[in-house]
Amino acid sequence: MINGSDEEFLQGGNTDPVVRVGDTVRRLPQPWSPLVRELLVRLREVGFDGAPYPLGTDERGRDVLTYVPGEVGHYPWTPAVGSEAALISAGRLLRRFHDATAEVAGRWRGGWRWPAREPVEVICHNDFAPYNCVFEGDQVRGIIDFDTAGPGPRSWDLAYALYRFAPLTSVRDKGNPPSSYVQGTRARTFLDAYGADRHLRIGALNHVVPRLTALTTFMREAADGGDGNFARHIAEGHLDLYLADIDHVTVHTTEWIAQLTD
């Protein structure tokens, strides 16, 4: 039997509490949790070791997952999280994750938190960001929090990864580089590490604004539907920040495409 003193609340878990108990993580199951568990089992079966593994449920009905050791890249960024080495390792890890899911993505179209986005090529994490990555020093070793995972094109997932890792934002308190040129340089480093060809680079950059727009729509609809967490996020100014970033990316997308495809 687990008591409260055994549990360590983990930073993050924006919609539901996530706790650590020893070498495990516990979280409440959601309607999409069975698919997430299948995904995590699939990853282990094909040799992808950079994700938690499901261990069943505990006496409270919570999902039990293996704990991925290391440091999560929360804001404000440390020098290691903002390093070029972190960019390279993150790009390589996302490519491994996508490749591990490509064979099954087309068979898992329904039941996810977010609907499938065509063309389905892989299972997208849909929130691949430093705050959902586990670091060992300046190396990204693991991915956590697959609640928003779902089928879609590689470029859709890459778009959000670039937004978070470059980061393609106008907000300086989240570790963004000092100029759009440096943002483009960091985006190129990430895509080089991923192994993206010219077509995929253009697709990823052109998807950043639609991806952020989809996020703002989701936030509004969730808040209007009574979700207190998203209502709080909007009240705290998160929606306004995303809207400002949409403007920033809109202004610089053509510049970045030229920079990343020359």
XYZ file of C-alpha atoms in Angstrom:
262
model
C 0.000 0.000 0.000
C 1.305 3.427 -0.994
C 0.830 6.381 1.321
C 1.209 10.064 0.551
C 4.717 10.250 1.971
C 5.904 7.807 -0.701
C 4.815 10.106 -3.517
C 6.803 12.933 -5.090
C 4.806 15.312 -7.239
C 6.613 15.958 -10.501
C 6.851 19.364 -12.135
C 4.640 19.529 -15.222
C 1.482 17.456 -15.403
C -0.433 20.539 -16.502
C -3.801 18.800 -16.748
C -3.536 16.037 -14.119
C -1.161 15.368 -11.225
C 1.805 13.127 -11.987
C 3.701 11.549 -9.095
C 6.847 9.511 -8.709
C 6.873 6.463 -6.457
C 10.319 4.888 -6.346
C 11.289 3.919 -9.878
C 7.753 4.384 -11.203
C 5.464 7.223 -12.268
C 1.729 7.220 -11.468
C -0.977 9.165 -13.302
C -4.735 8.958 -13.732
C -5.852 7.105 -16.873
C -7.680 8.968 -19.617
C -9.902 7.726 -22.471
C -6.872 7.664 -24.787
C -4.597 5.902 -22.276
C -5.066 2.385 -23.748
C -3.643 3.581 -27.071
C -0.772 5.334 -25.328
C 0.047 2.108 -23.501
C -0.003 0.194 -26.798
C 2.318 2.781 -28.293
C 4.789 2.513 -25.420
C 4.799 -1.278 -25.662
C 5.384 -1.021 -29.405
C 8.333 1.296 -28.868
C 9.977 -1.172 -26.510
C 9.341 -4.071 -28.910
C 11.210 -2.348 -31.742
C 14.141 -1.370 -29.531
C 13.289 2.254 -28.751
C 14.473 2.741 -25.182
C 13.844 6.472 -24.840
C 10.316 6.311 -23.403
C 8.536 5.025 -20.284
C 7.154 1.498 -20.259
C 3.675 0.668 -18.895
C 3.572 -1.629 -15.852
C -0.195 -1.834 -15.331
C -2.266 -0.018 -12.700
C -1.966 0.518 -8.964
C -4.529 0.051 -6.181
C -5.942 3.515 -6.922
C -6.507 2.716 -10.582
C -3.676 4.938 -11.769
C -1.469 4.017 -14.695
C 1.980 2.881 -13.561
C 4.937 3.622 -15.841
C 8.663 3.213 -15.484
C 10.471 6.359 -14.376
C 12.929 7.726 -16.951
C 15.943 8.973 -14.958
C 17.520 12.324 -15.726
C 16.619 16.001 -15.711
C 13.592 17.389 -17.540
C 14.194 20.585 -19.528
C 11.831 22.937 -17.713
C 11.955 26.719 -18.055
C 14.133 28.633 -17.488
C 16.602 26.700 -19.617
C 19.964 25.713 -18.282
C 22.974 26.181 -20.590
C 22.890 22.424 -21.244
C 19.248 22.472 -22.378
C 19.913 25.396 -24.710
C 23.109 23.929 -26.155
C 23.808 22.827 -29.712
C 24.493 19.317 -28.417
C 20.974 19.202 -26.983
C 19.519 20.287 -30.325
C 21.402 17.560 -32.165
C 20.479 14.799 -29.732
C 16.837 15.938 -29.704
C 16.617 15.864 -33.489
C 18.119 12.394 -33.614
C 15.802 11.086 -30.890
C 12.684 12.422 -32.601
C 13.761 10.742 -35.843
C 14.190 7.428 -34.010
C 10.754 7.813 -32.436
C 9.091 8.560 -35.765
C 10.838 5.686 -37.523
C 9.761 3.320 -34.734
C 6.092 4.218 -35.278
C 5.913 4.477 -39.066
C 4.855 0.871 -39.646
C 1.849 0.984 -37.296
C 0.679 4.593 -37.586
C -1.836 3.883 -40.331
C -3.562 1.223 -38.224
C -4.029 3.477 -35.184
C -6.160 6.308 -36.538
C -8.922 6.605 -33.953
C -9.198 6.951 -30.194
C -6.400 9.447 -29.541
C -6.857 12.709 -27.676
C -6.269 14.633 -30.891
C -7.717 13.394 -34.196
C -5.424 11.956 -36.846
C -3.963 14.497 -39.227
C -3.467 13.522 -42.841
C -1.318 12.308 -44.399
C -0.618 9.792 -41.649
C 3.077 8.889 -41.761
C 4.031 8.328 -38.119
C 2.701 8.679 -34.602
C 3.394 12.290 -33.663
C 4.247 13.071 -30.066
C 2.538 16.443 -30.613
C 4.308 18.075 -27.661
C 7.978 17.302 -28.294
C 9.647 20.044 -26.282
C 12.439 20.356 -23.714
C 9.855 20.161 -20.906
C 8.847 16.714 -22.200
C 12.392 15.483 -22.745
C 14.763 13.896 -20.248
C 18.364 15.111 -20.329
C 21.653 13.638 -19.183
C 23.840 16.702 -19.222
C 23.455 18.196 -22.693
C 22.111 14.986 -24.243
C 18.409 14.283 -24.737
C 17.932 10.642 -23.704
C 14.192 10.238 -23.303
C 10.689 11.466 -24.125
C 7.833 11.643 -21.614
C 4.123 12.576 -21.541
C 2.485 10.981 -24.571
C -1.028 12.246 -23.736
C -1.276 14.276 -26.945
C 0.281 11.643 -29.231
C -1.553 10.701 -32.396
C -1.168 9.869 -36.090
C 0.045 12.520 -38.516
C 2.793 13.646 -40.884
C 6.394 14.032 -39.782
C 6.302 17.719 -40.708
C 3.485 18.370 -38.198
C 5.524 17.036 -35.278
C 8.693 18.700 -36.518
C 6.903 22.041 -36.704
C 6.163 22.053 -32.982
C 9.581 20.648 -32.130
C 11.226 23.536 -33.997
C 8.923 26.007 -32.290
C 9.991 24.724 -28.882
C 13.654 23.890 -29.441
C 14.859 26.718 -31.721
C 12.674 28.245 -30.234
C 10.684 30.127 -32.880
C 9.164 32.498 -30.369
C 9.078 36.211 -29.684
C 9.216 35.648 -25.919
C 12.657 36.071 -24.418
C 11.966 34.619 -20.972
C 11.697 31.138 -22.520
C 15.289 31.029 -23.676
C 14.814 32.233 -27.225
C 17.896 33.280 -29.197
C 18.477 36.998 -29.791
C 17.620 37.129 -33.493
C 15.555 35.439 -36.158
C 18.810 34.454 -37.859
C 19.984 32.534 -34.793
C 16.549 30.949 -34.510
C 16.901 29.787 -38.105
C 20.400 28.484 -37.425
C 19.166 26.437 -34.479
C 16.227 25.137 -36.514
C 18.662 24.041 -39.212
C 20.815 22.228 -36.660
C 17.753 20.340 -35.408
C 16.611 19.383 -38.914
C 20.125 18.364 -39.949
C 20.249 16.018 -36.964
C 16.811 14.642 -37.844
C 17.968 14.007 -41.411
C 15.225 16.101 -43.015
C 15.350 16.602 -46.771
C 14.446 19.874 -48.480
C 10.781 18.957 -48.878
C 10.424 18.055 -45.200
C 12.206 21.241 -44.078
C 9.809 23.397 -46.057
C 6.826 21.409 -44.819
C 7.897 21.688 -41.192
C 8.356 25.450 -41.345
C 5.087 25.956 -43.208
C 3.291 23.922 -40.540
C 4.403 26.013 -37.551
C 1.609 28.588 -37.878
C -1.145 25.989 -38.528
C 0.176 23.934 -35.610
C 0.065 26.887 -33.223
C -3.337 27.913 -34.556
C -4.634 24.402 -33.849
C -3.273 24.705 -30.309
C -5.004 28.032 -29.681
C -8.280 26.616 -31.016
C -7.939 23.577 -28.764
C -7.258 25.782 -25.732
C -10.296 27.974 -26.375
C -12.613 25.029 -26.979
C -11.372 23.214 -23.888
C -11.804 26.304 -21.709
C -15.263 27.004 -23.147
C -16.160 23.377 -22.436
C -15.413 23.813 -18.748
C -11.799 22.649 -18.533
C -10.465 24.646 -15.617
C -6.821 23.977 -16.421
C -7.037 25.528 -19.865
C -9.153 28.383 -18.534
C -6.340 29.052 -16.069
C -3.717 28.889 -18.826
C -5.637 31.486 -20.817
C -6.030 33.706 -17.752
C -2.278 33.453 -17.160
C -1.602 34.788 -20.657
C -0.544 31.607 -22.459
C -3.007 32.157 -25.295
C -1.771 35.703 -25.862
C 1.810 34.430 -26.036
C 0.895 31.860 -28.680
C -0.899 34.511 -30.721
C 2.171 36.758 -30.539
C 4.346 33.843 -31.632
C 2.040 33.154 -34.582
C 2.665 36.730 -35.720
C 6.419 36.299 -35.208
C 6.575 33.065 -37.211
C 4.380 34.510 -39.968
C 6.826 37.375 -40.434
C 9.930 35.156 -40.561
C 8.847 31.897 -42.249
C 10.024 32.890 -45.744
C 13.359 34.011 -44.304
C 13.810 30.724 -42.442
C 12.895 28.591 -45.438
C 15.591 30.342 -47.467
C 18.073 29.914 -44.612
C 17.327 26.210 -44.157
C 17.244 25.184 -47.808
C 20.171 27.058 -49.370
